[in-house]
Amino acid sequence: MPSTPRCIAVQTATEQYDIHIGAGALAQLGQQARAWNKGRKAFVLTHPGLYELYGGRLSESLRAADYAVESCLVPEGERSKTLRHAARLFTKLARMGADRQSVIFALGGGVIGDLSGFVAASYMRGIPLVHVPTSLLAMVDSSIGGKTGVNHPLGKNLIGAFYPPRMVVTDTSLLASLPEREYLCGLSEIVKAGAIGDPELFAFMENRVQAIRERDEATLTTLIERAIAVKVRVVQEDPTEKGVRAILNFGHTIGHALEAATAYARYTHGEAVAIGMALVARLSERLQYCSADVRERLCDLLTTLRLPVAYADIMPQLLLDVMAHDKKSVNGVVRFVMLEDIGAVAFQQSVPLDVLQELLEEYAATPATAQ
Ligand SMILES: NC(=O)c1ccc[n+]([C@@H]2O[C@H](COP(=O)([O-])OP(=O)(O)OC[C@H]3O[C@@H](n4cnc5c(N)ncnc54)[C@H](O)[C@@H]3O)[C@@H](O)[C@H]2O)c1
Ligand SMILES: [Zn+2]
């Protein structure tokens, strides 16, 4: 039963777009695009599997609004976020006669969103982009804020631009087919949103664990709306990542180190971030940024959602080396977003490497499932 989509407006000096959220929102997408676009052609960029699942519904909505629809399919996974795939897409757009009025519809998770954004930003110096996020992570994170990009052999997300979408359509009913591990990955980012800026969202999650596990639609809609609102608030304040936007990296410094140290093969991004948040909460308690209660609430929520809060079988020194080489570390001091309370963090806090080392060594001895 489709619900009436709700709308969150994003407005910064350089971007202005609406995020439409609701189960069944896909049906209105064509008409909504017509409200600001007079073009003839729509390019749906997606993976073959997602095209099979949702391409029909999306195309139907676009055709009903008088768009000629072309699909551009790329394989699943991070390996599609490359200049090679972007180049293939530029060729396809040019061959199919895409012009400045043509719209790219990015139907997928963060991989599709980042690649499509990069292509839309560059083709003819920028053509309209609509995000249609299908993963929970893309709904609450990557479709908002205008960061686009592709990977390079020398670095993840190394090549890219800030390029805002013209509109985001977040149809929560698409989550029904999302694999469990990917679902948990998005939940990790929602816990992060609560921890950095919305104590009510955090408490709501604590009280709705069962409904969250069952993907109850009303519960999910609330989670998604509130998490989007946190990100929108932060991005509006700092659209180009000069200051406060750093709080979105809560749990990510250690999370990225875990991902890199395990060659991006062991943990999903959300799992690595969950461990990162739990470790930073410990660090925050130890350095007296927060009480033991606050640390415990964060670790408990992650655990009840079945997200990991500790790592095993990785040399702490390896994690430290990765962090020391992180572009955010200066002179042996790593900068962290520290937890002060549920809903409050302090960013750009310097943590001496020896304190960090002590913590990582303690955790390395702990079995992966323990707190
Ligand atoms: N631009 C940003 O601000 C930003 C923020 C966070 C992450 N990212 C990027 O996002 C990417 C990760 O995104 P992700 O976690 O969505 O991964 P993803 O795009 O690879 O999607 C995960 C998997 O789930 C599948 N999937 C997605 N939606 C589905 C659905 N509804 N039903 C069935 N299967 C579905 C995909 O096909 C894929 O196999 C990374 O490349 C990361 O760098 C970007
Ligand atoms: Zn993240």
Short mmCIF file of C-alpha atoms and ligand atoms in Angstrom, two decimals:
data_model
loop_
_atom_site.label_atom_id
_atom_site.label_comp_id
_atom_site.label_asym_id
_atom_site.label_seq_id
_atom_site.Cartn_x
_atom_site.Cartn_y
_atom_site.Cartn_z
CA MET A 1 0.00 0.00 0.00
CA PRO A 2 1.86 3.15 -1.14
CA SER A 3 2.13 5.86 1.49
CA THR A 4 2.20 9.57 0.64
CA PRO A 5 5.83 10.47 0.07
CA ARG A 6 7.26 13.02 2.46
CA CYS A 7 9.71 15.64 1.37
CA ILE A 8 12.89 17.04 2.88
CA ALA A 9 14.36 20.11 1.18
CA VAL A 10 18.11 20.58 0.95
CA GLN A 11 19.29 24.12 0.53
CA THR A 12 22.87 25.37 0.53
CA ALA A 13 24.57 28.23 -1.28
CA THR A 14 25.31 25.88 -4.17
CA GLU A 15 22.61 23.21 -4.01
CA GLN A 16 18.90 23.02 -3.78
CA TYR A 17 16.93 19.82 -4.17
CA ASP A 18 14.13 17.80 -2.66
CA ILE A 19 14.35 14.34 -1.17
CA HIS A 20 11.04 12.51 -1.61
CA ILE A 21 10.66 9.65 0.86
CA GLY A 22 7.98 6.99 1.01
CA ALA A 23 6.93 3.46 0.13
CA GLY A 24 5.88 3.55 -3.53
CA ALA A 25 7.58 6.92 -4.23
CA LEU A 26 8.95 5.49 -7.50
CA ALA A 27 5.52 5.76 -9.12
CA GLN A 28 5.54 9.57 -9.00
CA LEU A 29 9.14 10.01 -10.06
CA GLY A 30 8.44 10.74 -13.74
CA GLN A 31 5.93 13.48 -12.98
CA GLN A 32 8.20 15.00 -10.35
CA ALA A 33 11.10 15.17 -12.83
CA ARG A 34 8.81 16.83 -15.36
CA ALA A 35 8.20 19.66 -12.90
CA TRP A 36 11.76 20.94 -13.51
CA ASN A 37 12.96 19.18 -16.67
CA LYS A 38 11.85 19.56 -20.28
CA GLY A 39 14.27 17.01 -21.75
CA ARG A 40 13.30 14.05 -23.94
CA LYS A 41 15.76 11.44 -22.79
CA ALA A 42 16.18 9.57 -19.53
CA PHE A 43 19.19 7.34 -18.86
CA VAL A 44 18.75 4.76 -16.13
CA LEU A 45 22.13 3.74 -14.74
CA THR A 46 22.00 0.56 -12.71
CA HIS A 47 23.17 -3.04 -12.21
CA PRO A 48 21.53 -5.87 -14.24
CA GLY A 49 19.99 -7.43 -11.09
CA LEU A 50 18.44 -4.17 -9.93
CA TYR A 51 17.24 -3.43 -13.45
CA GLU A 52 15.42 -6.74 -13.43
CA LEU A 53 13.83 -5.97 -10.07
CA TYR A 54 12.95 -2.29 -10.43
CA GLY A 55 13.85 -1.14 -13.96
CA GLY A 56 10.32 -1.84 -15.17
CA ARG A 57 8.65 0.28 -12.50
CA LEU A 58 11.09 3.13 -12.99
CA SER A 59 10.80 3.09 -16.78
CA GLU A 60 7.01 2.96 -16.60
CA SER A 61 6.94 6.05 -14.41
CA LEU A 62 9.33 7.86 -16.79
CA ARG A 63 7.49 6.85 -19.96
CA ALA A 64 4.21 8.01 -18.46
CA ALA A 65 5.88 11.42 -18.15
CA ASP A 66 6.90 11.27 -21.82
CA TYR A 67 10.56 10.33 -21.45
CA ALA A 68 12.37 8.09 -23.93
CA VAL A 69 14.15 5.66 -21.59
CA GLU A 70 17.56 4.10 -22.16
CA SER A 71 19.23 1.74 -19.69
CA CYS A 72 22.97 1.69 -18.99
CA LEU A 73 24.02 -1.41 -17.06
CA VAL A 74 27.26 -1.85 -15.11
CA PRO A 75 28.33 -4.92 -13.11
CA GLU A 76 27.77 -5.01 -9.35
CA GLY A 77 30.46 -4.07 -6.91
CA GLU A 78 33.18 -1.54 -6.18
CA ARG A 79 35.10 -2.60 -9.31
CA SER A 80 32.53 -0.70 -11.39
CA LYS A 81 33.43 2.60 -9.75
CA THR A 82 36.30 3.25 -12.14
CA LEU A 83 37.35 5.67 -14.86
CA ARG A 84 37.10 2.78 -17.31
CA HIS A 85 33.39 2.34 -16.61
CA ALA A 86 32.86 6.09 -16.59
CA ALA A 87 34.51 6.30 -20.04
CA ARG A 88 32.24 3.56 -21.38
CA LEU A 89 29.23 5.46 -20.07
CA PHE A 90 30.38 8.75 -21.66
CA THR A 91 30.63 6.93 -24.99
CA LYS A 92 27.18 5.44 -24.57
CA LEU A 93 25.64 8.82 -23.67
CA ALA A 94 27.28 10.51 -26.66
CA ARG A 95 26.21 7.71 -29.04
CA MET A 96 22.64 7.84 -27.77
CA GLY A 97 22.51 11.61 -28.27
CA ALA A 98 22.33 12.67 -24.63
CA ASP A 99 22.13 16.46 -24.38
CA ARG A 100 22.17 19.01 -21.57
CA GLN A 101 18.49 18.41 -20.85
CA SER A 102 18.85 14.63 -20.61
CA VAL A 103 18.58 13.22 -17.10
CA ILE A 104 20.62 10.46 -15.48
CA PHE A 105 18.64 8.34 -13.02
CA ALA A 106 20.99 6.51 -10.64
CA LEU A 107 19.09 3.39 -9.56
CA GLY A 108 21.23 1.57 -7.01
CA GLY A 109 23.39 1.71 -3.94
CA GLY A 110 26.38 3.95 -3.30
CA VAL A 111 28.42 2.43 -6.11
CA ILE A 112 25.84 3.41 -8.72
CA GLY A 113 25.23 6.76 -7.01
CA ASP A 114 28.92 7.73 -6.94
CA LEU A 115 29.61 6.56 -10.50
CA SER A 116 26.46 8.15 -11.93
CA GLY A 117 27.20 11.39 -10.08
CA PHE A 118 30.69 11.50 -11.53
CA VAL A 119 29.40 10.84 -15.03
CA ALA A 120 26.57 13.39 -14.69
CA ALA A 121 28.99 16.01 -13.33
CA SER A 122 31.43 15.59 -16.22
CA TYR A 123 29.33 14.87 -19.30
CA MET A 124 28.87 18.21 -21.14
CA ARG A 125 30.16 19.84 -17.93
CA GLY A 126 27.12 18.65 -16.05
CA ILE A 127 23.70 17.24 -16.84
CA PRO A 128 20.80 16.70 -14.40
CA LEU A 129 21.14 13.80 -11.95
CA VAL A 130 18.43 12.06 -9.96
CA HIS A 131 19.34 9.63 -7.21
CA VAL A 132 17.03 6.67 -6.73
CA PRO A 133 18.81 4.93 -3.85
CA THR A 134 18.06 1.24 -3.40
CA SER A 135 20.36 0.28 -0.50
CA LEU A 136 19.76 1.52 3.03
CA LEU A 137 23.24 3.05 3.06
CA ALA A 138 22.53 4.97 -0.13
CA MET A 139 19.18 6.17 1.23
CA VAL A 140 20.59 7.64 4.42
CA ASP A 141 24.10 8.50 3.34
CA SER A 142 25.56 8.44 -0.17
CA SER A 143 22.58 9.97 -2.04
CA ILE A 144 22.80 13.11 0.09
CA GLY A 145 25.51 15.73 0.15
CA GLY A 146 26.67 15.81 -3.44
CA LYS A 147 29.88 13.80 -3.18
CA THR A 148 30.54 11.81 -6.34
CA GLY A 149 33.55 9.91 -7.54
CA VAL A 150 35.36 6.86 -8.80
CA ASN A 151 38.24 4.81 -7.44
CA HIS A 152 41.80 4.89 -8.74
CA PRO A 153 44.46 2.19 -8.28
CA LEU A 154 46.20 4.62 -5.91
CA GLY A 155 43.18 5.42 -3.77
CA LYS A 156 39.49 4.87 -3.10
CA ASN A 157 37.26 7.77 -4.21
CA LEU A 158 40.40 9.56 -5.41
CA ILE A 159 38.81 11.11 -8.50
CA GLY A 160 35.58 13.03 -8.18
CA ALA A 161 33.66 16.21 -7.66
CA PHE A 162 30.97 17.72 -5.50
CA TYR A 163 27.91 17.57 -7.71
CA PRO A 164 24.45 17.82 -6.19
CA PRO A 165 21.56 15.82 -7.60
CA ARG A 166 18.53 17.67 -8.95
CA MET A 167 16.25 15.43 -6.88
CA VAL A 168 16.38 12.30 -4.71
CA VAL A 169 13.56 9.75 -4.72
CA THR A 170 13.81 7.32 -1.81
CA ASP A 171 11.29 4.51 -2.17
CA THR A 172 11.48 2.50 1.05
CA SER A 173 9.63 -0.47 -0.47
CA LEU A 174 12.78 -1.21 -2.52
CA LEU A 175 14.50 -2.38 0.67
CA ALA A 176 12.48 -5.61 0.71
CA SER A 177 15.01 -7.27 -1.61
CA LEU A 178 18.18 -5.90 0.04
CA PRO A 179 20.45 -8.70 1.36
CA GLU A 180 20.65 -8.84 5.17
CA ARG A 181 24.31 -7.90 5.41
CA GLU A 182 23.75 -4.81 3.25
CA TYR A 183 20.74 -3.91 5.39
CA LEU A 184 22.89 -4.08 8.53
CA CYS A 185 25.45 -1.91 6.79
CA GLY A 186 22.87 0.87 6.42
CA LEU A 187 21.69 0.41 10.01
CA SER A 188 25.23 1.08 11.19
CA GLU A 189 25.12 4.50 9.50
CA ILE A 190 21.72 5.19 11.10
CA VAL A 191 23.14 4.38 14.55
CA LYS A 192 25.91 6.83 13.67
CA ALA A 193 23.36 9.50 12.74
CA GLY A 194 21.64 9.07 16.11
CA ALA A 195 24.92 9.07 18.01
CA ILE A 196 26.25 12.25 16.40
CA GLY A 197 23.10 14.32 16.24
CA ASP A 198 19.74 12.83 17.16
CA PRO A 199 19.28 11.30 20.62
CA GLU A 200 15.57 10.68 19.90
CA LEU A 201 16.42 8.63 16.83
CA PHE A 202 18.90 6.66 18.93
CA ALA A 203 16.30 5.98 21.64
CA PHE A 204 13.73 5.06 18.97
CA MET A 205 16.15 2.43 17.66
CA GLU A 206 16.76 1.06 21.15
CA ASN A 207 13.00 0.59 21.56
CA ARG A 208 12.28 -0.89 18.14
CA VAL A 209 14.92 -3.54 17.65
CA GLN A 210 12.41 -6.24 16.70
CA ALA A 211 10.56 -4.01 14.24
CA ILE A 212 13.90 -2.99 12.72
CA ARG A 213 14.91 -6.63 12.30
CA GLU A 214 11.59 -7.34 10.59
CA ARG A 215 12.01 -4.29 8.32
CA ASP A 216 8.67 -2.93 9.45
CA GLU A 217 7.81 -0.25 6.92
CA ALA A 218 6.63 2.51 9.27
CA THR A 219 9.64 1.99 11.52
CA LEU A 220 12.00 2.09 8.55
CA THR A 221 10.44 5.25 7.19
CA THR A 222 11.00 6.99 10.53
CA LEU A 223 14.59 5.77 10.75
CA ILE A 224 15.35 6.88 7.21
CA GLU A 225 13.71 10.29 7.56
CA ARG A 226 15.48 11.06 10.82
CA ALA A 227 18.87 9.86 9.61
CA ILE A 228 18.49 11.88 6.40
CA ALA A 229 17.58 14.93 8.47
CA VAL A 230 20.81 14.60 10.49
CA LYS A 231 22.93 14.40 7.34
CA VAL A 232 21.06 17.24 5.64
CA ARG A 233 21.56 19.47 8.67
CA VAL A 234 25.30 18.81 8.73
CA VAL A 235 25.74 19.15 4.96
CA GLN A 236 23.78 22.40 4.87
CA GLU A 237 26.09 23.83 7.48
CA ASP A 238 29.24 22.68 5.68
CA PRO A 239 28.58 21.72 2.03
CA THR A 240 32.25 21.32 1.00
CA GLU A 241 33.68 19.57 4.05
CA LYS A 242 35.62 22.45 5.58
CA GLY A 243 34.60 21.89 9.21
CA VAL A 244 31.57 20.41 10.97
CA ARG A 245 30.94 17.86 8.20
CA ALA A 246 33.81 15.94 9.79
CA ILE A 247 31.36 14.64 12.41
CA LEU A 248 29.92 12.35 9.73
CA ASN A 249 33.23 10.50 10.02
CA PHE A 250 32.43 9.29 13.52
CA GLY A 251 33.76 5.72 13.74
CA HIS A 252 35.22 6.01 10.25
CA THR A 253 38.94 6.56 10.96
CA ILE A 254 39.25 3.16 12.63
CA GLY A 255 36.58 1.75 10.30
CA HIS A 256 38.55 2.71 7.19
CA ALA A 257 41.73 1.30 8.74
CA LEU A 258 39.97 -2.02 9.38
CA GLU A 259 38.68 -2.12 5.81
CA ALA A 260 42.11 -1.29 4.36
CA ALA A 261 43.97 -3.72 6.66
CA THR A 262 41.73 -6.56 5.50
CA ALA A 263 41.88 -5.57 1.81
CA TYR A 264 38.18 -4.60 1.80
CA ALA A 265 37.32 -8.29 1.88
CA ARG A 266 36.41 -9.16 5.46
CA TYR A 267 34.04 -6.45 6.66
CA THR A 268 31.30 -4.52 4.97
CA HIS A 269 31.74 -0.78 5.37
CA GLY A 270 28.96 -0.72 7.98
CA GLU A 271 30.52 -3.52 10.02
CA ALA A 272 33.90 -1.77 10.02
CA VAL A 273 32.23 1.49 11.06
CA ALA A 274 30.31 -0.29 13.85
CA ILE A 275 33.60 -1.61 15.26
CA GLY A 276 35.13 1.84 14.75
CA MET A 277 32.29 3.52 16.68
CA ALA A 278 32.54 1.01 19.54
CA LEU A 279 36.31 1.55 19.80
CA VAL A 280 36.01 5.33 19.69
CA ALA A 281 33.35 5.14 22.39
CA ARG A 282 35.87 3.25 24.56
CA LEU A 283 38.51 5.82 23.72
CA SER A 284 36.07 8.62 24.57
CA GLU A 285 35.32 7.04 27.93
CA ARG A 286 39.03 6.54 28.67
CA LEU A 287 39.89 10.15 27.80
CA GLN A 288 36.85 11.36 29.78
CA TYR A 289 34.83 12.74 26.92
CA CYS A 290 31.88 10.56 27.94
CA SER A 291 30.62 8.38 30.77
CA ALA A 292 30.64 4.58 30.86
CA ASP A 293 26.82 4.66 30.41
CA VAL A 294 27.08 6.43 27.08
CA ARG A 295 29.71 4.00 25.81
CA GLU A 296 27.58 1.09 26.98
CA ARG A 297 24.42 2.35 25.26
CA LEU A 298 26.23 2.65 21.95
CA CYS A 299 27.86 -0.79 22.18
CA ASP A 300 24.59 -2.39 23.37
CA LEU A 301 22.55 -0.99 20.49
CA LEU A 302 25.12 -2.15 17.93
CA THR A 303 25.20 -5.60 19.51
CA THR A 304 21.42 -6.01 19.65
CA LEU A 305 21.24 -5.03 16.00
CA ARG A 306 23.80 -7.81 15.38
CA LEU A 307 26.58 -5.48 14.36
CA PRO A 308 30.15 -6.24 15.52
CA VAL A 309 31.79 -4.14 18.25
CA ALA A 310 35.29 -5.65 18.27
CA TYR A 311 37.77 -7.08 15.83
CA ALA A 312 40.11 -10.05 15.92
CA ASP A 313 43.08 -11.41 14.01
CA ILE A 314 44.47 -8.09 12.84
CA MET A 315 47.79 -6.78 14.14
CA PRO A 316 47.12 -3.51 15.99
CA GLN A 317 50.35 -2.15 14.48
CA LEU A 318 48.89 -2.59 11.01
CA LEU A 319 45.85 -0.50 11.95
CA LEU A 320 48.09 2.16 13.49
CA ASP A 321 50.24 2.29 10.37
CA VAL A 322 47.20 2.78 8.18
CA MET A 323 45.88 5.52 10.47
CA ALA A 324 49.27 7.25 10.73
CA HIS A 325 49.35 7.44 6.93
CA ASP A 326 45.78 8.67 6.78
CA LYS A 327 45.64 12.15 5.28
CA LYS A 328 43.91 13.35 8.45
CA SER A 329 46.80 12.45 10.79
CA VAL A 330 49.52 15.03 11.48
CA ASN A 331 52.84 14.46 13.28
CA GLY A 332 51.90 11.17 14.90
CA VAL A 333 48.58 12.49 16.17
CA VAL A 334 45.36 11.11 14.75
CA ARG A 335 42.27 13.29 14.79
CA PHE A 336 39.05 11.67 15.94
CA VAL A 337 35.41 12.51 16.32
CA MET A 338 34.92 11.77 20.01
CA LEU A 339 31.64 10.81 21.65
CA GLU A 340 30.47 13.17 24.41
CA ASP A 341 26.92 11.98 24.83
CA ILE A 342 24.30 10.16 22.77
CA GLY A 343 23.62 12.85 20.16
CA ALA A 344 26.72 14.95 20.85
CA VAL A 345 30.25 14.64 19.49
CA ALA A 346 33.43 16.74 19.43
CA PHE A 347 35.32 16.76 16.14
CA GLN A 348 38.99 17.22 15.26
CA GLN A 349 40.12 15.92 18.63
CA SER A 350 43.77 14.91 18.73
CA VAL A 351 44.50 11.49 20.16
CA PRO A 352 48.12 10.50 20.85
CA LEU A 353 49.11 7.33 19.01
CA ASP A 354 50.29 5.61 22.21
CA VAL A 355 46.83 5.89 23.83
CA LEU A 356 45.29 4.54 20.65
CA GLN A 357 47.83 1.73 20.54
CA GLU A 358 46.99 0.66 24.09
CA LEU A 359 43.30 0.48 23.24
CA LEU A 360 43.85 -1.44 20.00
CA GLU A 361 46.07 -3.95 21.77
CA GLU A 362 43.44 -4.56 24.42
CA TYR A 363 40.84 -5.12 21.75
CA ALA A 364 43.02 -7.36 19.66
CA ALA A 365 42.99 -9.79 22.56
CA THR A 366 39.19 -9.79 22.76
CA PRO A 367 37.17 -12.35 20.78
CA ALA A 368 35.28 -10.79 17.85
CA THR A 369 31.87 -11.24 19.42
CA ALA A 370 32.65 -9.82 22.87
CA GLN A 371 32.26 -6.19 23.83
N1 LIG B 1 28.97 9.82 -1.92
C1 LIG B 1 28.94 9.67 -0.63
O1 LIG B 1 28.73 10.61 0.14
C2 LIG B 1 29.13 8.29 -0.07
C3 LIG B 1 28.85 8.02 1.27
C4 LIG B 1 28.99 6.72 1.73
C5 LIG B 1 29.40 5.70 0.87
N2 LIG B 1 29.67 6.00 -0.43
C6 LIG B 1 30.08 4.94 -1.37
O2 LIG B 1 29.00 4.03 -1.49
C7 LIG B 1 29.49 2.75 -1.86
C8 LIG B 1 28.82 1.71 -1.00
O3 LIG B 1 27.43 1.78 -1.19
P1 LIG B 1 26.47 0.54 -0.87
O4 LIG B 1 26.77 0.05 0.49
O5 LIG B 1 25.10 0.95 -1.22
O6 LIG B 1 27.05 -0.58 -1.84
P2 LIG B 1 26.59 -1.07 -3.30
O7 LIG B 1 26.16 0.05 -4.13
O8 LIG B 1 27.68 -1.92 -3.81
O9 LIG B 1 25.32 -1.96 -2.96
C9 LIG B 1 25.50 -3.12 -2.18
C10 LIG B 1 24.94 -4.36 -2.85
O10 LIG B 1 23.55 -4.40 -2.65
C11 LIG B 1 22.88 -4.56 -3.89
N3 LIG B 1 21.60 -3.86 -3.75
C12 LIG B 1 21.42 -2.53 -3.58
N4 LIG B 1 20.13 -2.26 -3.41
C13 LIG B 1 19.46 -3.43 -3.49
C14 LIG B 1 18.10 -3.80 -3.39
N5 LIG B 1 17.14 -2.92 -3.11
N6 LIG B 1 17.78 -5.11 -3.55
C15 LIG B 1 18.74 -6.04 -3.79
N7 LIG B 1 20.04 -5.75 -3.88
C16 LIG B 1 20.40 -4.47 -3.73
C17 LIG B 1 23.82 -3.99 -4.92
O11 LIG B 1 23.54 -4.52 -6.18
C18 LIG B 1 25.16 -4.42 -4.36
O12 LIG B 1 25.46 -5.74 -4.71
C19 LIG B 1 30.99 2.81 -1.69
O13 LIG B 1 31.58 2.88 -2.96
C20 LIG B 1 31.23 4.11 -0.94
O14 LIG B 1 32.48 4.70 -1.25
C21 LIG B 1 29.53 7.26 -0.91
ZN ZN B 2 30.18 5.46 6.14
#
